[in-house]
Short mmCIF file of C-alpha atoms in Angstrom, two decimals:
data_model
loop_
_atom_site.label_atom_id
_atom_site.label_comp_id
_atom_site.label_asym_id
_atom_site.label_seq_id
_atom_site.Cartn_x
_atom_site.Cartn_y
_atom_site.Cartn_z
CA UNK A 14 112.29 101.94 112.52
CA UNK A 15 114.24 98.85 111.38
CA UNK A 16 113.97 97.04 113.91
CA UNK A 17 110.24 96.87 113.80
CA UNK A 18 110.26 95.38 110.65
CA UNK A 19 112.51 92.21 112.12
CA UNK A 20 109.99 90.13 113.82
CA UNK A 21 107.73 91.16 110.42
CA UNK A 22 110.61 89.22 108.54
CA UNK A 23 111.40 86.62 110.57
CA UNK A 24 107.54 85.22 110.38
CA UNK A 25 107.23 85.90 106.64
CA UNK A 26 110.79 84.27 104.92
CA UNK A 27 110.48 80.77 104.13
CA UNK A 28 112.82 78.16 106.06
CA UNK A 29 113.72 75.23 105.23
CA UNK A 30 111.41 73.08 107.93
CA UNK A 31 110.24 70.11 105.47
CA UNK A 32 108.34 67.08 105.97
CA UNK A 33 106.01 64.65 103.94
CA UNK A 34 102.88 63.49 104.16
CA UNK A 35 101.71 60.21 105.68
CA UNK A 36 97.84 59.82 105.47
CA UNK A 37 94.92 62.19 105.04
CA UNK A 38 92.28 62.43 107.52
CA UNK A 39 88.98 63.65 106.50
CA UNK A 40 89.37 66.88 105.31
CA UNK A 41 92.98 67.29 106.47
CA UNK A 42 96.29 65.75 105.50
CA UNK A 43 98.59 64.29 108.30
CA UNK A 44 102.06 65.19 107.81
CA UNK A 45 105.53 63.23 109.64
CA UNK A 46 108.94 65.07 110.20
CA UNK A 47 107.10 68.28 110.26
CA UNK A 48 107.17 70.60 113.83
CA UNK A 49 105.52 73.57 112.90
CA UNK A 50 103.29 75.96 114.73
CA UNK A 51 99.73 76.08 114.99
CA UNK A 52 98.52 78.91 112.25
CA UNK A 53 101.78 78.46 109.49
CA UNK A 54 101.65 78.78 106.56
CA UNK A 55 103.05 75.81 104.73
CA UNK A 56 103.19 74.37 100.74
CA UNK A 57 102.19 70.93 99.99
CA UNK A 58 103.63 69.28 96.57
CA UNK A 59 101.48 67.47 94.32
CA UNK A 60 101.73 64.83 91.47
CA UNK A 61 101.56 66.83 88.10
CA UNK A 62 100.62 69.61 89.54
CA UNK A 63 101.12 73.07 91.27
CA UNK A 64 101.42 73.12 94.98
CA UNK A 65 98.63 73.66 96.83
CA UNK A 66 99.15 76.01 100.52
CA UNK A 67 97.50 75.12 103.38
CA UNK A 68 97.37 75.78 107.57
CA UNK A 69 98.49 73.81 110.22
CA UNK A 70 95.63 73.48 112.35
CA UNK A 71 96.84 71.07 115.55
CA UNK A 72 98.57 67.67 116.41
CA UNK A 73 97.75 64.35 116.90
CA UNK A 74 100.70 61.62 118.18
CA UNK A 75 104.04 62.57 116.46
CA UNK A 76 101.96 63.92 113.30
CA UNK A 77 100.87 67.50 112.18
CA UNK A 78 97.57 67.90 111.12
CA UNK A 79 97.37 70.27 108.08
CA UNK A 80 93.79 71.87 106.62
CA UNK A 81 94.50 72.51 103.00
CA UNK A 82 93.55 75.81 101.25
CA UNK A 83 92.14 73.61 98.05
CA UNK A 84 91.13 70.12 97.68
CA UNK A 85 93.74 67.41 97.99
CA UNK A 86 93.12 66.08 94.47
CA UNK A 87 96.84 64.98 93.28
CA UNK A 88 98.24 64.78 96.57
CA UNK A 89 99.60 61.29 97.21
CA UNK A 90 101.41 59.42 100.39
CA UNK A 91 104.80 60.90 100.68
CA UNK A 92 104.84 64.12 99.10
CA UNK A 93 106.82 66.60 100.66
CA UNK A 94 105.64 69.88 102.35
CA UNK A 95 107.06 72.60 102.97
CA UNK A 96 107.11 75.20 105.54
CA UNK A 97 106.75 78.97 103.95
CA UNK A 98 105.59 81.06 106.89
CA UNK A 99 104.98 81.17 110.64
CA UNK A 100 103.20 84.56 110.84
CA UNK A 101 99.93 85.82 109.53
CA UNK A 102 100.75 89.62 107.54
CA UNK A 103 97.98 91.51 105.39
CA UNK A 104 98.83 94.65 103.10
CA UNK A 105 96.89 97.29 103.52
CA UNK A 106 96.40 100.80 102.18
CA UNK A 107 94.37 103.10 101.26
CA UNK A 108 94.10 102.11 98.01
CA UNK A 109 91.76 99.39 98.66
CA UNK A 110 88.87 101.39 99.56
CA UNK A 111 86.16 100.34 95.92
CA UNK A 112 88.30 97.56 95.22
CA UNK A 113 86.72 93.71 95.97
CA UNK A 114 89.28 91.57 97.66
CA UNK A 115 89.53 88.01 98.65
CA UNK A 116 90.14 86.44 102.16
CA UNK A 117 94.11 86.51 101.76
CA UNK A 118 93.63 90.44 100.53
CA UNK A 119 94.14 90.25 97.20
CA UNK A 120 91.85 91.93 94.71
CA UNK A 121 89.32 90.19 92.34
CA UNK A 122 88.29 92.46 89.70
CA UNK A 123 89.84 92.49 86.37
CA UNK A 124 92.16 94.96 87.35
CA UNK A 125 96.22 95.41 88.46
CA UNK A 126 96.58 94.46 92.11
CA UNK A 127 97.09 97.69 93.81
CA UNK A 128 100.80 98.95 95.60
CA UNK A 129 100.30 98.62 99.55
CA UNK A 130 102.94 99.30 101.80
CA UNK A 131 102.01 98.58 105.02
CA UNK A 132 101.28 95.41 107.12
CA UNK A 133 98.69 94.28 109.96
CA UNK A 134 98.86 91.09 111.58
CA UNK A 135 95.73 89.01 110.98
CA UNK A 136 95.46 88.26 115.08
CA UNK A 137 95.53 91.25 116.60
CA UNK A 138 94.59 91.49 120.03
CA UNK A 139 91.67 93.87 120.92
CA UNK A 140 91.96 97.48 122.52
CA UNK A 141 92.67 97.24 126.61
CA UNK A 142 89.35 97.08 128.36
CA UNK A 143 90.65 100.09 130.48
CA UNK A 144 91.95 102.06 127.69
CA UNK A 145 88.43 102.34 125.63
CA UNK A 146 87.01 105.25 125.70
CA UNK A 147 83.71 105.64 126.40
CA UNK A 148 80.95 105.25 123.46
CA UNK A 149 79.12 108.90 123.67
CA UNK A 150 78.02 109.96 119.81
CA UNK A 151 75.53 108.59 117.89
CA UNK A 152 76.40 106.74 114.20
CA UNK A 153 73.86 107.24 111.64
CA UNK A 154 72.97 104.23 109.70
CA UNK A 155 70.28 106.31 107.35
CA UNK A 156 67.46 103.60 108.25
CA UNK A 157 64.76 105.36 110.21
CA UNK A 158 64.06 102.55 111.65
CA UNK A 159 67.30 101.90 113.48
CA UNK A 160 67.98 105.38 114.31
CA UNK A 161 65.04 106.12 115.73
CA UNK A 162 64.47 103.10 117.96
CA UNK A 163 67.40 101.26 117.91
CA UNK A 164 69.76 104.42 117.64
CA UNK A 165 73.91 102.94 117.41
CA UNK A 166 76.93 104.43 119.02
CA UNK A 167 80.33 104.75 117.49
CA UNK A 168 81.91 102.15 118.83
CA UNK A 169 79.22 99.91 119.00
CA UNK A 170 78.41 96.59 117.94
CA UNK A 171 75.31 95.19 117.22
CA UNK A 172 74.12 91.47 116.06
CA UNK A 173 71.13 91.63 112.98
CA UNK A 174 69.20 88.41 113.53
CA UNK A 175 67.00 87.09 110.84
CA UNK A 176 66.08 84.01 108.49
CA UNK A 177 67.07 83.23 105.44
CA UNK A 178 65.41 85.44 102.97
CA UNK A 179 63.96 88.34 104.91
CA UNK A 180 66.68 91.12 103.75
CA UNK A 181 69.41 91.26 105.77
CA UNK A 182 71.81 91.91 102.68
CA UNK A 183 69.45 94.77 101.69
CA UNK A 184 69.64 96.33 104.99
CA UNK A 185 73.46 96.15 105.13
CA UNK A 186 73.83 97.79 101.62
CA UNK A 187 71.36 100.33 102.98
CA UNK A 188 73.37 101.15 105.91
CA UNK A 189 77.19 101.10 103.69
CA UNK A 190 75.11 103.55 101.43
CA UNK A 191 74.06 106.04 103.95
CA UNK A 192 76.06 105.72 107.02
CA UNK A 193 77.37 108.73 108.62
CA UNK A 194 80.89 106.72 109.02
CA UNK A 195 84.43 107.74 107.09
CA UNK A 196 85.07 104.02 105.63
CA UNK A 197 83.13 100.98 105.13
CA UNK A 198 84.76 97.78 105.13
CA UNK A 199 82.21 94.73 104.37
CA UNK A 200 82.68 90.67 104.47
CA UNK A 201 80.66 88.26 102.84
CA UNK A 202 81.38 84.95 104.75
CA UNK A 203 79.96 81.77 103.13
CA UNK A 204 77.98 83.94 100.25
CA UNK A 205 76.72 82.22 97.40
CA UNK A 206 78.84 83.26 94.68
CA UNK A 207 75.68 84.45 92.65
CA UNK A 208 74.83 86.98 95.37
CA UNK A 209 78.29 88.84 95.29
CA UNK A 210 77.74 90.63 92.05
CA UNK A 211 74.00 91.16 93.03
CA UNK A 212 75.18 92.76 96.31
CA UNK A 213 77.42 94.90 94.92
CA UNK A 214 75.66 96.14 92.30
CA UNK A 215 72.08 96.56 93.05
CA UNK A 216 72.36 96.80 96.94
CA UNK A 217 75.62 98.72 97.15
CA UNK A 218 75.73 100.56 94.29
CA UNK A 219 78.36 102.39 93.03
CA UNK A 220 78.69 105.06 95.50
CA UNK A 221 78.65 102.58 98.66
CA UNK A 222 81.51 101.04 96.72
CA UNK A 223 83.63 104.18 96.39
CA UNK A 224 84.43 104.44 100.18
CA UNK A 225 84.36 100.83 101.22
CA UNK A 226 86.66 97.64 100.78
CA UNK A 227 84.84 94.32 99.88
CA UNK A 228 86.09 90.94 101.39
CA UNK A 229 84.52 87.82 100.03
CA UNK A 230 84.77 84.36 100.63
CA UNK A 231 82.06 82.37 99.07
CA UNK A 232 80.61 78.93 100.55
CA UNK A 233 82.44 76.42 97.80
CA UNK A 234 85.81 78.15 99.44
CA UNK A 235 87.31 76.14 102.41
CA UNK A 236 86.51 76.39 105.39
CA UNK A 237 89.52 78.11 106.54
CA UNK A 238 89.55 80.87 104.29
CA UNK A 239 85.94 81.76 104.95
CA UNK A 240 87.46 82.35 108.61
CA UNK A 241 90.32 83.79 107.06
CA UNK A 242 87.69 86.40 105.39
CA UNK A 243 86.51 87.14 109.08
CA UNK A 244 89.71 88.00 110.00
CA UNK A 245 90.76 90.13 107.10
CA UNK A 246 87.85 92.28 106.87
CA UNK A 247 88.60 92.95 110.48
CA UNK A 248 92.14 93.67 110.40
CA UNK A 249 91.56 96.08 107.73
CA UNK A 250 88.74 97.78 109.56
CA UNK A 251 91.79 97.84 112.41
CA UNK A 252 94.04 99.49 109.93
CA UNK A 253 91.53 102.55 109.08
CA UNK A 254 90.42 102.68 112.84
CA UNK A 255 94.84 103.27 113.14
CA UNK A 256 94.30 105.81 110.85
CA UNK A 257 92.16 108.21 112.95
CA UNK A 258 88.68 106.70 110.80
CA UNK A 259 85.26 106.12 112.02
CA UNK A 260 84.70 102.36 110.31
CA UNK A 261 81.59 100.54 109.26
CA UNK A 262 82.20 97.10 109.61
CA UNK A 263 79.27 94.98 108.10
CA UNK A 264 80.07 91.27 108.67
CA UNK A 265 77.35 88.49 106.26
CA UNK A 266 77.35 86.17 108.47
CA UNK A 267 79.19 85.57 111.68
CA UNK A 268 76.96 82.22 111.60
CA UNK A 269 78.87 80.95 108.74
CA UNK A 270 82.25 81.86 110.28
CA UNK A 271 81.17 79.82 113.29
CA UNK A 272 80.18 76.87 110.71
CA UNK A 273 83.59 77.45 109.30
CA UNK A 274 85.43 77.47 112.71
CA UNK A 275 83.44 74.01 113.44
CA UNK A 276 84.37 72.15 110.71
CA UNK A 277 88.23 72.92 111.47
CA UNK A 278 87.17 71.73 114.81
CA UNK A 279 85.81 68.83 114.17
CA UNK A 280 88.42 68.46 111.41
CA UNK A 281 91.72 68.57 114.22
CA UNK A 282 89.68 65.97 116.25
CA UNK A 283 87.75 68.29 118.97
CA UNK A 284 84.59 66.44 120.96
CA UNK A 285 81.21 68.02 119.08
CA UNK A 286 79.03 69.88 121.99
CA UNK A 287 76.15 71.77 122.07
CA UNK A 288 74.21 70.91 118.59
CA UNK A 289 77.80 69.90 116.86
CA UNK A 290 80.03 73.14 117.85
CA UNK A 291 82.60 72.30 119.64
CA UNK A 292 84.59 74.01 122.17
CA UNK A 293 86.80 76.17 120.07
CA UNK A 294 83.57 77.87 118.15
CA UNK A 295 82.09 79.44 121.21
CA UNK A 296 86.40 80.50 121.88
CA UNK A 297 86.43 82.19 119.00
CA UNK A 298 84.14 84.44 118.67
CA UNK A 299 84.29 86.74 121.66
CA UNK A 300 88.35 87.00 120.19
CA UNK A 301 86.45 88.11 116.98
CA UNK A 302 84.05 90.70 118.10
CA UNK A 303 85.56 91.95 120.99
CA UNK A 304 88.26 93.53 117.90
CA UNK A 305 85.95 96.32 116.65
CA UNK A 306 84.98 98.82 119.27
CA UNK A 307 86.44 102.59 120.13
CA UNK A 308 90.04 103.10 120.43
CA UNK A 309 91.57 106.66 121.17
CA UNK A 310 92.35 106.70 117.89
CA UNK A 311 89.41 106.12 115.87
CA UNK A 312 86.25 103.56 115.88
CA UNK A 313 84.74 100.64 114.21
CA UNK A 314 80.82 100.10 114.14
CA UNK A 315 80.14 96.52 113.91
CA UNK A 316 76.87 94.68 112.66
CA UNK A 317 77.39 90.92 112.80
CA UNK A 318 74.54 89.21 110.61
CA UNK A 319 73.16 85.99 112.78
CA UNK A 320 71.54 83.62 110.16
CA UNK A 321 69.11 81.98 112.76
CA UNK A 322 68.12 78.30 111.62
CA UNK A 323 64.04 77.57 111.58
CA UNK A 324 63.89 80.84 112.69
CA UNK A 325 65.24 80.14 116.44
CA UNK A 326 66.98 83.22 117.75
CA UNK A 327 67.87 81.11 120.83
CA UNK A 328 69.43 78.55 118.81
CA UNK A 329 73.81 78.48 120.09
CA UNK A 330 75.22 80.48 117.89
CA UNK A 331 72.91 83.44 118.36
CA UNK A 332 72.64 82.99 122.22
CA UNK A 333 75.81 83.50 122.32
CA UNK A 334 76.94 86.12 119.96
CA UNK A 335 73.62 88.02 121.79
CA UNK A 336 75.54 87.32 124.80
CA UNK A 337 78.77 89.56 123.67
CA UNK A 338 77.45 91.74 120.93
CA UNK A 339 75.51 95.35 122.28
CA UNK A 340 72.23 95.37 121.17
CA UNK A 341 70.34 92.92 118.45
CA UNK A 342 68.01 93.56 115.12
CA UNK A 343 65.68 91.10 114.82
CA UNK A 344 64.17 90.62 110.94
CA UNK A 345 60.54 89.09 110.72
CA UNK A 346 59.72 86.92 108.44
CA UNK A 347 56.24 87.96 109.04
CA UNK A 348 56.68 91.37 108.64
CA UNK A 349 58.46 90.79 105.65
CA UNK A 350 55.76 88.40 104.46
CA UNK A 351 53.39 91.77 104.57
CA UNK A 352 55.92 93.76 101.98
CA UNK A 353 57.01 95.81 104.68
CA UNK A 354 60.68 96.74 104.54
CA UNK A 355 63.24 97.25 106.30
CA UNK A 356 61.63 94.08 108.37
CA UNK A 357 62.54 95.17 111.66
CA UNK A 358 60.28 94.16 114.13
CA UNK A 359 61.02 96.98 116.89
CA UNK A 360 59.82 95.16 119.95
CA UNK A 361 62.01 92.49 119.80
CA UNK A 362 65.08 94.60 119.07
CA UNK A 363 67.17 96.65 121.19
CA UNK A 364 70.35 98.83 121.54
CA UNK A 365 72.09 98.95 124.69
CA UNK A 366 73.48 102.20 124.08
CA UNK A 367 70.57 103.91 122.97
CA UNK A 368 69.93 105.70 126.47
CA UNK A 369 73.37 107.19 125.92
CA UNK A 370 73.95 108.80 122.53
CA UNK A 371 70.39 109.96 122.84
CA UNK A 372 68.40 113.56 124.21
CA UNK A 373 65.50 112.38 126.75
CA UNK A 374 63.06 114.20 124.42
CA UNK A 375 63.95 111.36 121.71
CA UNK A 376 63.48 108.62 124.17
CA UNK A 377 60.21 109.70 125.33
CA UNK A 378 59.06 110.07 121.80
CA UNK A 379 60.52 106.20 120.74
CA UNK A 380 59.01 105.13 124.00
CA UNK A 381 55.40 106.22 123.18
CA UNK A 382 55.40 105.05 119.50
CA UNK A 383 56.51 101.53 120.85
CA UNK A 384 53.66 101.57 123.70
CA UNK A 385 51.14 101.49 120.95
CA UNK A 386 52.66 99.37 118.63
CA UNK A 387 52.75 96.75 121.24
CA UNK A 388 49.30 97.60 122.40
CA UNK A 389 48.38 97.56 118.84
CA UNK A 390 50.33 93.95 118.22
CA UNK A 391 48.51 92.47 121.52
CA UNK A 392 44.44 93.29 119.92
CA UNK A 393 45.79 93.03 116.28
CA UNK A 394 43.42 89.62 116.13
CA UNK A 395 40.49 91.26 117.76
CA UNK A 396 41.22 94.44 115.82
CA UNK A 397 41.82 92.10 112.00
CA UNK A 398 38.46 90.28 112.45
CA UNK A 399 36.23 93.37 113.80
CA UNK A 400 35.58 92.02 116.96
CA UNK A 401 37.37 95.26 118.72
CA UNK A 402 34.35 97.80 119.63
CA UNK A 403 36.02 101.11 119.37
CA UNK A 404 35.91 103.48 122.53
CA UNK A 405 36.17 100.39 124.94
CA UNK A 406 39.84 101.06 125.84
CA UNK A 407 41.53 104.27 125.11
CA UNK A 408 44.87 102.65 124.12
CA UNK A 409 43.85 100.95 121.69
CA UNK A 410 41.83 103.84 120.56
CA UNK A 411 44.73 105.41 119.74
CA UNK A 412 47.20 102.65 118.69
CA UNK A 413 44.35 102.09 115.11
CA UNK A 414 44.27 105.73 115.04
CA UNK A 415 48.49 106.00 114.66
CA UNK A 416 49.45 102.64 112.94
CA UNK A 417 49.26 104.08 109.81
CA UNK A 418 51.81 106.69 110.90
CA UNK A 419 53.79 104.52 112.89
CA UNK A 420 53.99 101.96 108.85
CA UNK A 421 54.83 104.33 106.95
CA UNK A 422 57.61 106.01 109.25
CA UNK A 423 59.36 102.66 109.30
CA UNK A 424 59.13 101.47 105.68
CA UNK A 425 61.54 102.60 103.86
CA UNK A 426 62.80 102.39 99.63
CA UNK A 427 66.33 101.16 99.26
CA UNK A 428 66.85 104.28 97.63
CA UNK A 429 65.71 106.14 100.26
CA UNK A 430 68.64 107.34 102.73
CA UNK A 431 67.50 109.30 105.39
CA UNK A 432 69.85 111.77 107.69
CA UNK A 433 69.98 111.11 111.76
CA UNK A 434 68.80 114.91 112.12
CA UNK A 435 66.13 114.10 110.00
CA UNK A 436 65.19 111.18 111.33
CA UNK A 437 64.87 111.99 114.85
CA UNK A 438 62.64 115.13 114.10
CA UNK A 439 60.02 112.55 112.05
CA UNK A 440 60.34 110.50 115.09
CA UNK A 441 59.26 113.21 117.40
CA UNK A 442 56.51 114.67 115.45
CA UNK A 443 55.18 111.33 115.41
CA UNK A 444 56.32 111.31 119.26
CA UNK A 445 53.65 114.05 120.05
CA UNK A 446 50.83 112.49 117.99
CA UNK A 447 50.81 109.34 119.65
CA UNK A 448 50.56 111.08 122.92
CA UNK A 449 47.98 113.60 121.25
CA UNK A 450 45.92 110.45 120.44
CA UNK A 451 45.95 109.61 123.92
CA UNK A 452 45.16 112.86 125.49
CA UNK A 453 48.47 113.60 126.86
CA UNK A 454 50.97 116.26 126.24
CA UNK A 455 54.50 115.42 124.94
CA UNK A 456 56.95 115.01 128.17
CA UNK A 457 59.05 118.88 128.51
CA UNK A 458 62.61 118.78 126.81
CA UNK A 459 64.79 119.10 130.29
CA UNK A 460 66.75 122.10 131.11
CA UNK A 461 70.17 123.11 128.94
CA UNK A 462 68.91 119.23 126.58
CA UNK A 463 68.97 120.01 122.53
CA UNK A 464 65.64 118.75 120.77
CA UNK A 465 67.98 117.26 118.38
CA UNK A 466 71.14 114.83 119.29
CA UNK A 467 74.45 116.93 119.24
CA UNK A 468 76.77 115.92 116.78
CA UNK A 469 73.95 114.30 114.71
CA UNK A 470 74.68 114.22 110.89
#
């Protein structure tokens, strides 16, 4: 047991690597004499003050670029700096779950920092590809609108796309509230600090806080803490997952850690590429993602918030975490504009795994409700200004006859949590009265398949 602790030790005691600093570049402070590795952890001295720690984040000629953790205010040519650690640890313990934590773990509150004994890296490398098992039961989120079309897999990771505005931090707090998982662990990248204390309060609430751990980096922070926050929240998700958990991992935003990975980009002297990002953004993020999943220990559930700018869901960043996440929400700001929450627009959202951790019977039923809501959405002008005649096409007969149904299964009160069990069995009574309004009968549940999802909670 010992002598898994030594590499532990070896990256986390100081040495006595020193060097001092020669010139600052932009947001970073070139530093002579000083041949550390990319990612340590080092102290830089300043004039009447306390040192301030920063990460070394690349090279340039004989000279080590550092990114400081705080601004360089009192830092002045020659200063010495000081190596402190090569490796990347984070305690961890159960004793974080309800407690509010920054991006290096330690707690916020007005409270005594709590006694962890263990350690995770921050780096960790994903589960083997071959060694995942497959994702086969279904997660409830308690949104009826994401279980029922959009159902989510243990083990799965999904990408919630949407403006500024339009209630993705509702629908997260929603989702820690009334998930079916063991733990939540949540990470507000790039928040404005007013909106912590909002979040945690009014869409959280107190019992969403009891079972989850809160990781917050807000957008005055540097930039390399608000990735550091990315990586935290994961690693601790890892830790539970370790533990034999089922983890709800709730990342606001992954846009922002991309933001944060560009400016250290741009900051160690990469080319800018597509729109600004350079090459090291688009690196990074598969590395990031491809950490939660199902391990044959436990799981972690991942929804990645994608902050889409002008309302562009094929702007970079969310073509490519599209690309590598399984299955996108997409909010509408016009649906939202119409008071109708959650503002999922269903037919431009989809989860890959659906067809899996779902009966046929509930398929066929989400299937039928979104034929009329898009046959609905394609007349809605025609239907809005009277011009539709009723009785001159059968489909849209019946798509006006159900919409009021169809609104009022998918809005849904904060305070409103609603079972997967319950959820599906709204979904397929409203499955058989779309195809009544048609003038068809329901499809018949196959042979030896449950009405109702097995393992559903």
């Amino acid at each position: 047991m010992m002598n898994d602790f030594i590499p532990q030790l070896a990256s986390i005691l100081p040495t006595a690597l020193r060097g001092s600093v020669v010139r600052t570049e932009g947001l970073t402070t070139a530093v002579a004499g000083f041949p550390a590795p990319i990612g340590s952890i080092v102290e830089i001295e300043r004039q009447a003050s306390d040192p301030i720690e920063g990460e070394v984040i690349g090279f340039r000629d004989d000279l080590t670029l550092v990114y400081p953790f705080k601004t360089l205010e009192g830092v002045r040519r020659g200063n010495r700096v000081r190596l402190k650690r090569t490796g990347k640890l984070l305690r961890v313990g159960d004793r974080l779950l309800g407690r509010v934590v920054d991006a290096r773990g330690q707690t916020t509150e007005r409270l005594p920092q709590p006694t962890l004994v263990d350690r995770v890296s921050l780096s960790q490398p994903p589960p083997p590809a071959t060694q995942r098992p497959p994702i086969d039961t279904p997660l409830s989120t308690g949104i009826r609108a994401i279980d029922g079309f959009l159902t989510c897999g243990l083990g799965q990771r999904v990408g919630i796309f949407a403006g500024s505005g339009v209630g993705k931090s509702v629908a997260l707090g929603m989702m820690a509230r009334y998930t079916s998982a063991d733990i939540n662990v949540i990470a507000l990248i790039g928040e404005r600090g007013r909106e912590v204390n909002e979040f945690l309060e009014r869409d959280l609430g107190r019992e969403g806080l009891a079972r989850s751990v809160v990781v917050v980096a807000t957008s005055d922070e540097p930039a390399l803490l608000r990735i550091r926050a990315a990586m935290t929240a994961t690693a601790i998700a890892e830790y539970f997952r370790d533990q034999g958990k089922n983890v709800l991992l709730l990342m606001d935003s992954i846009t922002r850690f991309a933001m944060a990975q560009r400016e250290i980009g741009l900051a160690a002297g990469e080319p800018p590429a597509t729109r600004g990002y350079p090459p090291s953004v688009f690196s990074s993020l598969p590395k990031l993602v491809e950490r939660a999943g199902r391990s044959t220990l436990g799981s972690i559930t991942a929804f990645y918030s994608v902050l889409v700018e002008g309302d562009d869901t094929n702007e970079p960043i969310s073509d490519a975490v599209r690309g590598l996440l399984d299955g996108h929400i997409v909010l509408s700001r016009d649906i939202a504009a119409k008071g109708h929450y959650p503002a999922i627009d269903v037919l431009q959202s989809l989860s890959r795994l659906m067809p899996v951790v779902t009966s046929r019977q509930h398929q066929d039923a989400a299937l039928a409700i979104r034929e009329l809501m898009a046959v609905y959405r394609e007349h809605e002008d025609l239907i809005s200004i009277g011009a539709y005649r009723p009785g001159s096409n059968p489909a849209v007969d019946a798509a006006v006859a159900v919409r009021a149904e169809i609104d009022q299964f998918l809005r849904q009160r904060i305070e409103q949590g609603c079972p997967l069990g319950l959820t599906e069995n709204e979904l397929l009574e409203l499955g058989a009265r779309c195809h009544a309004a048609r003038g068809m009968s329901p499809p018949p549940v196959a042979s030896g398949e449950p009405a109702i999802v097995s393992g559903a909670t």
